[in-house]
């Protein structure tokens, strides 16, 4: 059912999504859909949860297996995984982590995300000698939100992502973090 939901979201967006259409696409009775998902919002939340889990798992694997030369490489790994999922996973580009879903509903995923953010923060602290602070947390949050917005823009009209806008997203995140996290800034 979630695969059918993802396909329909890619085809027509959230407004065109319905539980009836998901049941038809999945080849199941509408009662089966309602057994697990009371409405299209619940379907979208479950799909978003699955996408967040996939993203966190892939970034987590990269953080375990890759040896980053510095925080730039760690940031690039996160961006690369996000871009790859947009390109290859049905429904990923239609649902963004903060759009339809309140991420407080995915506490287990948020905990995994916190582990990844902790690793990224540790790399930032090591690279710049920063101390843990609200300013550093805010800088990372702003960089993530701004990067997400520009990455969405890159995929708005090009399913592969407009290369120039993808480069701008990367430059935006790198530039912002460089300015905010320079020695003495945290």
PDB file of N, CA and C in Angstrom, residues 80-158:
ATOM      1  N   UNK A  80      24.494  14.147  -0.644  1.00  0.00           N
ATOM      2  CA  UNK A  80      24.522  13.133  -1.697  1.00  0.00           C
ATOM      3  C   UNK A  80      23.427  12.081  -1.491  1.00  0.00           C
ATOM      4  N   UNK A  81      23.253  11.630  -0.267  1.00  0.00           N
ATOM      5  CA  UNK A  81      22.217  10.629   0.003  1.00  0.00           C
ATOM      6  C   UNK A  81      20.831  11.202  -0.240  1.00  0.00           C
ATOM      7  N   UNK A  82      20.607  12.427   0.179  1.00  0.00           N
ATOM      8  CA  UNK A  82      19.318  13.098  -0.014  1.00  0.00           C
ATOM      9  C   UNK A  82      18.999  13.205  -1.502  1.00  0.00           C
ATOM     10  N   UNK A  83      19.990  13.629  -2.289  1.00  0.00           N
ATOM     11  CA  UNK A  83      19.814  13.768  -3.737  1.00  0.00           C
ATOM     12  C   UNK A  83      19.546  12.401  -4.368  1.00  0.00           C
ATOM     13  N   UNK A  84      20.302  11.394  -3.983  1.00  0.00           N
ATOM     14  CA  UNK A  84      20.122  10.056  -4.549  1.00  0.00           C
ATOM     15  C   UNK A  84      18.729   9.507  -4.248  1.00  0.00           C
ATOM     16  N   UNK A  85      18.230   9.723  -3.043  1.00  0.00           N
ATOM     17  CA  UNK A  85      16.891   9.255  -2.703  1.00  0.00           C
ATOM     18  C   UNK A  85      15.835   9.996  -3.514  1.00  0.00           C
ATOM     19  N   UNK A  86      16.019  11.289  -3.732  1.00  0.00           N
ATOM     20  CA  UNK A  86      15.100  12.042  -4.593  1.00  0.00           C
ATOM     21  C   UNK A  86      15.056  11.429  -5.989  1.00  0.00           C
ATOM     22  N   UNK A  87      16.194  11.010  -6.467  1.00  0.00           N
ATOM     23  CA  UNK A  87      16.281  10.484  -7.834  1.00  0.00           C
ATOM     24  C   UNK A  87      15.749   9.070  -7.972  1.00  0.00           C
ATOM     25  N   UNK A  88      15.816   8.270  -6.928  1.00  0.00           N
ATOM     26  CA  UNK A  88      15.581   6.834  -7.088  1.00  0.00           C
ATOM     27  C   UNK A  88      14.423   6.245  -6.300  1.00  0.00           C
ATOM     28  N   UNK A  89      13.945   6.908  -5.279  1.00  0.00           N
ATOM     29  CA  UNK A  89      12.925   6.314  -4.416  1.00  0.00           C
ATOM     30  C   UNK A  89      11.559   6.936  -4.699  1.00  0.00           C
ATOM     31  N   UNK A  90      10.617   6.134  -5.214  1.00  0.00           N
ATOM     32  CA  UNK A  90       9.280   6.674  -5.473  1.00  0.00           C
ATOM     33  C   UNK A  90       8.692   7.293  -4.207  1.00  0.00           C
ATOM     34  N   UNK A  91       8.085   8.440  -4.374  1.00  0.00           N
ATOM     35  CA  UNK A  91       7.441   9.131  -3.267  1.00  0.00           C
ATOM     36  C   UNK A  91       8.359  10.003  -2.444  1.00  0.00           C
ATOM     37  N   UNK A  92       9.658   9.833  -2.578  1.00  0.00           N
ATOM     38  CA  UNK A  92      10.585  10.607  -1.747  1.00  0.00           C
ATOM     39  C   UNK A  92      10.525  12.088  -2.083  1.00  0.00           C
ATOM     40  N   UNK A  93      10.476  12.418  -3.363  1.00  0.00           N
ATOM     41  CA  UNK A  93      10.491  13.834  -3.729  1.00  0.00           C
ATOM     42  C   UNK A  93       9.149  14.509  -3.462  1.00  0.00           C
ATOM     43  N   UNK A  94       8.090  13.710  -3.343  1.00  0.00           N
ATOM     44  CA  UNK A  94       6.773  14.281  -3.099  1.00  0.00           C
ATOM     45  C   UNK A  94       6.533  14.609  -1.636  1.00  0.00           C
ATOM     46  N   UNK A  95       7.200  13.889  -0.767  1.00  0.00           N
ATOM     47  CA  UNK A  95       7.038  14.097   0.665  1.00  0.00           C
ATOM     48  C   UNK A  95       8.364  14.553   1.237  1.00  0.00           C
ATOM     49  N   UNK A  96       8.315  15.608   1.975  1.00  0.00           N
ATOM     50  CA  UNK A  96       9.519  16.092   2.634  1.00  0.00           C
ATOM     51  C   UNK A  96       9.288  15.994   4.126  1.00  0.00           C
ATOM     52  N   UNK A  97      10.364  15.768   4.823  1.00  0.00           N
ATOM     53  CA  UNK A  97      10.275  15.374   6.220  1.00  0.00           C
ATOM     54  C   UNK A  97       9.428  16.299   7.082  1.00  0.00           C
ATOM     55  N   UNK A  98       9.419  17.567   6.839  1.00  0.00           N
ATOM     56  CA  UNK A  98       8.668  18.471   7.689  1.00  0.00           C
ATOM     57  C   UNK A  98       7.354  18.927   7.110  1.00  0.00           C
ATOM     58  N   UNK A  99       7.019  18.529   5.889  1.00  0.00           N
ATOM     59  CA  UNK A  99       5.852  19.084   5.221  1.00  0.00           C
ATOM     60  C   UNK A  99       4.531  18.554   5.774  1.00  0.00           C
ATOM     61  N   UNK A 100       4.213  17.329   5.467  1.00  0.00           N
ATOM     62  CA  UNK A 100       2.910  16.766   5.818  1.00  0.00           C
ATOM     63  C   UNK A 100       2.938  16.173   7.212  1.00  0.00           C
ATOM     64  N   UNK A 101       4.117  15.877   7.699  1.00  0.00           N
ATOM     65  CA  UNK A 101       4.274  15.117   8.927  1.00  0.00           C
ATOM     66  C   UNK A 101       4.960  15.936  10.007  1.00  0.00           C
ATOM     67  N   UNK A 102       4.444  15.861  11.186  1.00  0.00           N
ATOM     68  CA  UNK A 102       5.133  16.412  12.338  1.00  0.00           C
ATOM     69  C   UNK A 102       6.140  15.359  12.777  1.00  0.00           C
ATOM     70  N   UNK A 103       7.426  15.679  12.679  1.00  0.00           N
ATOM     71  CA  UNK A 103       8.443  14.662  12.942  1.00  0.00           C
ATOM     72  C   UNK A 103       8.469  14.200  14.393  1.00  0.00           C
ATOM     73  N   UNK A 104       7.750  14.861  15.281  1.00  0.00           N
ATOM     74  CA  UNK A 104       7.662  14.348  16.643  1.00  0.00           C
ATOM     75  C   UNK A 104       6.974  12.986  16.651  1.00  0.00           C
ATOM     76  N   UNK A 105       6.236  12.689  15.589  1.00  0.00           N
ATOM     77  CA  UNK A 105       5.527  11.414  15.504  1.00  0.00           C
ATOM     78  C   UNK A 105       6.456  10.260  15.173  1.00  0.00           C
ATOM     79  N   UNK A 106       7.705  10.562  14.827  1.00  0.00           N
ATOM     80  CA  UNK A 106       8.644   9.494  14.484  1.00  0.00           C
ATOM     81  C   UNK A 106       9.832   9.544  15.436  1.00  0.00           C
ATOM     82  N   UNK A 107       9.546   9.386  16.717  1.00  0.00           N
ATOM     83  CA  UNK A 107      10.571   9.518  17.739  1.00  0.00           C
ATOM     84  C   UNK A 107      11.754   8.587  17.523  1.00  0.00           C
ATOM     85  N   UNK A 108      11.501   7.337  17.137  1.00  0.00           N
ATOM     86  CA  UNK A 108      12.611   6.402  16.940  1.00  0.00           C
ATOM     87  C   UNK A 108      13.516   6.874  15.817  1.00  0.00           C
ATOM     88  N   UNK A 109      12.927   7.391  14.758  1.00  0.00           N
ATOM     89  CA  UNK A 109      13.721   7.911  13.652  1.00  0.00           C
ATOM     90  C   UNK A 109      14.468   9.158  14.099  1.00  0.00           C
ATOM     91  N   UNK A 110      13.792  10.020  14.835  1.00  0.00           N
ATOM     92  CA  UNK A 110      14.438  11.235  15.319  1.00  0.00           C
ATOM     93  C   UNK A 110      15.638  10.879  16.182  1.00  0.00           C
ATOM     94  N   UNK A 111      15.522   9.812  16.984  1.00  0.00           N
ATOM     95  CA  UNK A 111      16.653   9.391  17.800  1.00  0.00           C
ATOM     96  C   UNK A 111      17.828   8.967  16.928  1.00  0.00           C
ATOM     97  N   UNK A 112      17.554   8.230  15.850  1.00  0.00           N
ATOM     98  CA  UNK A 112      18.616   7.844  14.926  1.00  0.00           C
ATOM     99  C   UNK A 112      19.208   9.068  14.252  1.00  0.00           C
ATOM    100  N   UNK A 113      18.348   9.998  13.882  1.00  0.00           N
ATOM    101  CA  UNK A 113      18.823  11.243  13.278  1.00  0.00           C
ATOM    102  C   UNK A 113      19.699  12.018  14.236  1.00  0.00           C
ATOM    103  N   UNK A 114      19.371  11.962  15.518  1.00  0.00           N
ATOM    104  CA  UNK A 114      20.172  12.643  16.523  1.00  0.00           C
ATOM    105  C   UNK A 114      21.565  12.041  16.592  1.00  0.00           C
ATOM    106  N   UNK A 115      21.658  10.724  16.425  1.00  0.00           N
ATOM    107  CA  UNK A 115      22.967  10.068  16.417  1.00  0.00           C
ATOM    108  C   UNK A 115      23.797  10.585  15.239  1.00  0.00           C
ATOM    109  N   UNK A 116      23.177  10.666  14.067  1.00  0.00           N
ATOM    110  CA  UNK A 116      23.889  11.163  12.888  1.00  0.00           C
ATOM    111  C   UNK A 116      24.282  12.620  13.087  1.00  0.00           C
ATOM    112  N   UNK A 117      23.351  13.431  13.580  1.00  0.00           N
ATOM    113  CA  UNK A 117      23.674  14.841  13.819  1.00  0.00           C
ATOM    114  C   UNK A 117      24.771  14.959  14.868  1.00  0.00           C
ATOM    115  N   UNK A 118      24.763  14.060  15.839  1.00  0.00           N
ATOM    116  CA  UNK A 118      25.826  14.071  16.841  1.00  0.00           C
ATOM    117  C   UNK A 118      27.185  13.825  16.225  1.00  0.00           C
ATOM    118  N   UNK A 119      27.238  12.898  15.274  1.00  0.00           N
ATOM    119  CA  UNK A 119      28.506  12.620  14.588  1.00  0.00           C
ATOM    120  C   UNK A 119      28.949  13.829  13.768  1.00  0.00           C
ATOM    121  N   UNK A 120      28.000  14.420  13.044  1.00  0.00           N
ATOM    122  CA  UNK A 120      28.327  15.609  12.255  1.00  0.00           C
ATOM    123  C   UNK A 120      28.795  16.735  13.171  1.00  0.00           C
ATOM    124  N   UNK A 121      28.106  16.928  14.268  1.00  0.00           N
ATOM    125  CA  UNK A 121      28.503  17.964  15.215  1.00  0.00           C
ATOM    126  C   UNK A 121      29.903  17.685  15.761  1.00  0.00           C
ATOM    127  N   UNK A 122      30.195  16.404  16.055  1.00  0.00           N
ATOM    128  CA  UNK A 122      31.529  16.058  16.558  1.00  0.00           C
ATOM    129  C   UNK A 122      32.601  16.399  15.523  1.00  0.00           C
ATOM    130  N   UNK A 123      32.309  16.130  14.245  1.00  0.00           N
ATOM    131  CA  UNK A 123      33.258  16.504  13.197  1.00  0.00           C
ATOM    132  C   UNK A 123      33.437  18.020  13.135  1.00  0.00           C
ATOM    133  N   UNK A 124      32.338  18.744  13.274  1.00  0.00           N
ATOM    134  CA  UNK A 124      32.423  20.209  13.273  1.00  0.00           C
ATOM    135  C   UNK A 124      33.246  20.703  14.465  1.00  0.00           C
ATOM    136  N   UNK A 125      33.027  20.112  15.615  1.00  0.00           N
ATOM    137  CA  UNK A 125      33.767  20.531  16.803  1.00  0.00           C
ATOM    138  C   UNK A 125      35.249  20.243  16.631  1.00  0.00           C
ATOM    139  N   UNK A 126      35.555  19.048  16.089  1.00  0.00           N
ATOM    140  CA  UNK A 126      36.951  18.671  15.879  1.00  0.00           C
ATOM    141  C   UNK A 126      37.621  19.602  14.861  1.00  0.00           C
ATOM    142  N   UNK A 127      36.928  19.867  13.747  1.00  0.00           N
ATOM    143  CA  UNK A 127      37.482  20.692  12.670  1.00  0.00           C
ATOM    144  C   UNK A 127      37.742  22.126  13.129  1.00  0.00           C
ATOM    145  N   UNK A 128      36.785  22.681  13.894  1.00  0.00           N
ATOM    146  CA  UNK A 128      36.861  24.094  14.246  1.00  0.00           C
ATOM    147  C   UNK A 128      37.189  24.347  15.706  1.00  0.00           C
ATOM    148  N   UNK A 129      37.232  23.300  16.497  1.00  0.00           N
ATOM    149  CA  UNK A 129      37.490  23.506  17.912  1.00  0.00           C
ATOM    150  C   UNK A 129      36.358  24.238  18.617  1.00  0.00           C
ATOM    151  N   UNK A 130      35.137  24.057  18.128  1.00  0.00           N
ATOM    152  CA  UNK A 130      33.980  24.722  18.737  1.00  0.00           C
ATOM    153  C   UNK A 130      33.566  24.011  20.012  1.00  0.00           C
ATOM    154  N   UNK A 131      32.839  24.714  20.828  1.00  0.00           N
ATOM    155  CA  UNK A 131      32.249  24.110  22.011  1.00  0.00           C
ATOM    156  C   UNK A 131      30.758  23.941  21.755  1.00  0.00           C
ATOM    157  N   UNK A 132      30.189  22.937  22.380  1.00  0.00           N
ATOM    158  CA  UNK A 132      28.760  22.670  22.231  1.00  0.00           C
ATOM    159  C   UNK A 132      27.982  23.876  22.739  1.00  0.00           C
ATOM    160  N   UNK A 133      27.058  24.364  21.909  1.00  0.00           N
ATOM    161  CA  UNK A 133      26.280  25.535  22.320  1.00  0.00           C
ATOM    162  C   UNK A 133      24.978  25.616  21.538  1.00  0.00           C
ATOM    163  N   UNK A 134      24.076  26.453  22.021  1.00  0.00           N
ATOM    164  CA  UNK A 134      22.827  26.699  21.311  1.00  0.00           C
ATOM    165  C   UNK A 134      23.105  27.336  19.952  1.00  0.00           C
ATOM    166  N   UNK A 135      24.150  28.159  19.857  1.00  0.00           N
ATOM    167  CA  UNK A 135      24.487  28.818  18.594  1.00  0.00           C
ATOM    168  C   UNK A 135      24.883  27.794  17.533  1.00  0.00           C
ATOM    169  N   UNK A 136      25.663  26.793  17.932  1.00  0.00           N
ATOM    170  CA  UNK A 136      26.072  25.746  16.995  1.00  0.00           C
ATOM    171  C   UNK A 136      24.849  24.946  16.563  1.00  0.00           C
ATOM    172  N   UNK A 137      24.006  24.564  17.513  1.00  0.00           N
ATOM    173  CA  UNK A 137      22.795  23.823  17.172  1.00  0.00           C
ATOM    174  C   UNK A 137      21.918  24.631  16.218  1.00  0.00           C
ATOM    175  N   UNK A 138      21.771  25.912  16.483  1.00  0.00           N
ATOM    176  CA  UNK A 138      20.970  26.778  15.618  1.00  0.00           C
ATOM    177  C   UNK A 138      21.579  26.868  14.223  1.00  0.00           C
ATOM    178  N   UNK A 139      22.892  27.002  14.124  1.00  0.00           N
ATOM    179  CA  UNK A 139      23.554  27.082  12.814  1.00  0.00           C
ATOM    180  C   UNK A 139      23.320  25.802  12.011  1.00  0.00           C
ATOM    181  N   UNK A 140      23.414  24.653  12.656  1.00  0.00           N
ATOM    182  CA  UNK A 140      23.191  23.387  11.964  1.00  0.00           C
ATOM    183  C   UNK A 140      21.733  23.290  11.517  1.00  0.00           C
ATOM    184  N   UNK A 141      20.805  23.686  12.394  1.00  0.00           N
ATOM    185  CA  UNK A 141      19.386  23.655  12.051  1.00  0.00           C
ATOM    186  C   UNK A 141      19.087  24.563  10.864  1.00  0.00           C
ATOM    187  N   UNK A 142      19.594  25.778  10.887  1.00  0.00           N
ATOM    188  CA  UNK A 142      19.354  26.721   9.789  1.00  0.00           C
ATOM    189  C   UNK A 142      19.961  26.192   8.486  1.00  0.00           C
ATOM    190  N   UNK A 143      21.159  25.640   8.556  1.00  0.00           N
ATOM    191  CA  UNK A 143      21.802  25.087   7.360  1.00  0.00           C
ATOM    192  C   UNK A 143      20.975  23.936   6.789  1.00  0.00           C
ATOM    193  N   UNK A 144      20.451  23.079   7.652  1.00  0.00           N
ATOM    194  CA  UNK A 144      19.639  21.950   7.189  1.00  0.00           C
ATOM    195  C   UNK A 144      18.348  22.438   6.535  1.00  0.00           C
ATOM    196  N   UNK A 145      17.670  23.386   7.165  1.00  0.00           N
ATOM    197  CA  UNK A 145      16.405  23.892   6.629  1.00  0.00           C
ATOM    198  C   UNK A 145      16.617  24.627   5.310  1.00  0.00           C
ATOM    199  N   UNK A 146      17.639  25.472   5.256  1.00  0.00           N
ATOM    200  CA  UNK A 146      17.921  26.224   4.033  1.00  0.00           C
ATOM    201  C   UNK A 146      18.338  25.267   2.914  1.00  0.00           C
ATOM    202  N   UNK A 147      19.197  24.320   3.238  1.00  0.00           N
ATOM    203  CA  UNK A 147      19.627  23.345   2.244  1.00  0.00           C
ATOM    204  C   UNK A 147      18.454  22.541   1.717  1.00  0.00           C
ATOM    205  N   UNK A 148      17.550  22.116   2.606  1.00  0.00           N
ATOM    206  CA  UNK A 148      16.372  21.356   2.204  1.00  0.00           C
ATOM    207  C   UNK A 148      15.515  22.165   1.234  1.00  0.00           C
ATOM    208  N   UNK A 149      15.314  23.449   1.529  1.00  0.00           N
ATOM    209  CA  UNK A 149      14.492  24.296   0.656  1.00  0.00           C
ATOM    210  C   UNK A 149      15.106  24.420  -0.738  1.00  0.00           C
ATOM    211  N   UNK A 150      16.406  24.620  -0.814  1.00  0.00           N
ATOM    212  CA  UNK A 150      17.053  24.767  -2.124  1.00  0.00           C
ATOM    213  C   UNK A 150      17.100  23.425  -2.853  1.00  0.00           C
ATOM    214  N   UNK A 151      17.289  22.334  -2.130  1.00  0.00           N
ATOM    215  CA  UNK A 151      17.250  21.014  -2.767  1.00  0.00           C
ATOM    216  C   UNK A 151      15.862  20.723  -3.335  1.00  0.00           C
ATOM    217  N   UNK A 152      14.808  21.107  -2.624  1.00  0.00           N
ATOM    218  CA  UNK A 152      13.449  20.954  -3.153  1.00  0.00           C
ATOM    219  C   UNK A 152      13.309  21.738  -4.455  1.00  0.00           C
ATOM    220  N   UNK A 153      13.838  22.945  -4.470  1.00  0.00           N
ATOM    221  CA  UNK A 153      13.799  23.770  -5.669  1.00  0.00           C
ATOM    222  C   UNK A 153      14.498  23.072  -6.834  1.00  0.00           C
ATOM    223  N   UNK A 154      15.610  22.427  -6.581  1.00  0.00           N
ATOM    224  CA  UNK A 154      16.363  21.743  -7.638  1.00  0.00           C
ATOM    225  C   UNK A 154      15.540  20.644  -8.290  1.00  0.00           C
ATOM    226  N   UNK A 155      14.640  20.026  -7.537  1.00  0.00           N
ATOM    227  CA  UNK A 155      13.843  18.917  -8.059  1.00  0.00           C
ATOM    228  C   UNK A 155      12.459  19.344  -8.514  1.00  0.00           C
ATOM    229  N   UNK A 156      12.137  20.601  -8.389  1.00  0.00           N
ATOM    230  CA  UNK A 156      10.793  21.071  -8.725  1.00  0.00           C
ATOM    231  C   UNK A 156      10.446  20.825 -10.190  1.00  0.00           C
ATOM    232  N   UNK A 157      11.382  21.061 -11.107  1.00  0.00           N
ATOM    233  CA  UNK A 157      11.084  20.928 -12.537  1.00  0.00           C
ATOM    234  C   UNK A 157      11.958  19.883 -13.234  1.00  0.00           C
ATOM    235  N   UNK A 158      12.882  19.304 -12.499  1.00  0.00           N
ATOM    236  CA  UNK A 158      13.792  18.320 -13.087  1.00  0.00           C
ATOM    237  C   UNK A 158      13.871  17.126 -12.141  1.00  0.00           C
TER     238      UNK A 158
END
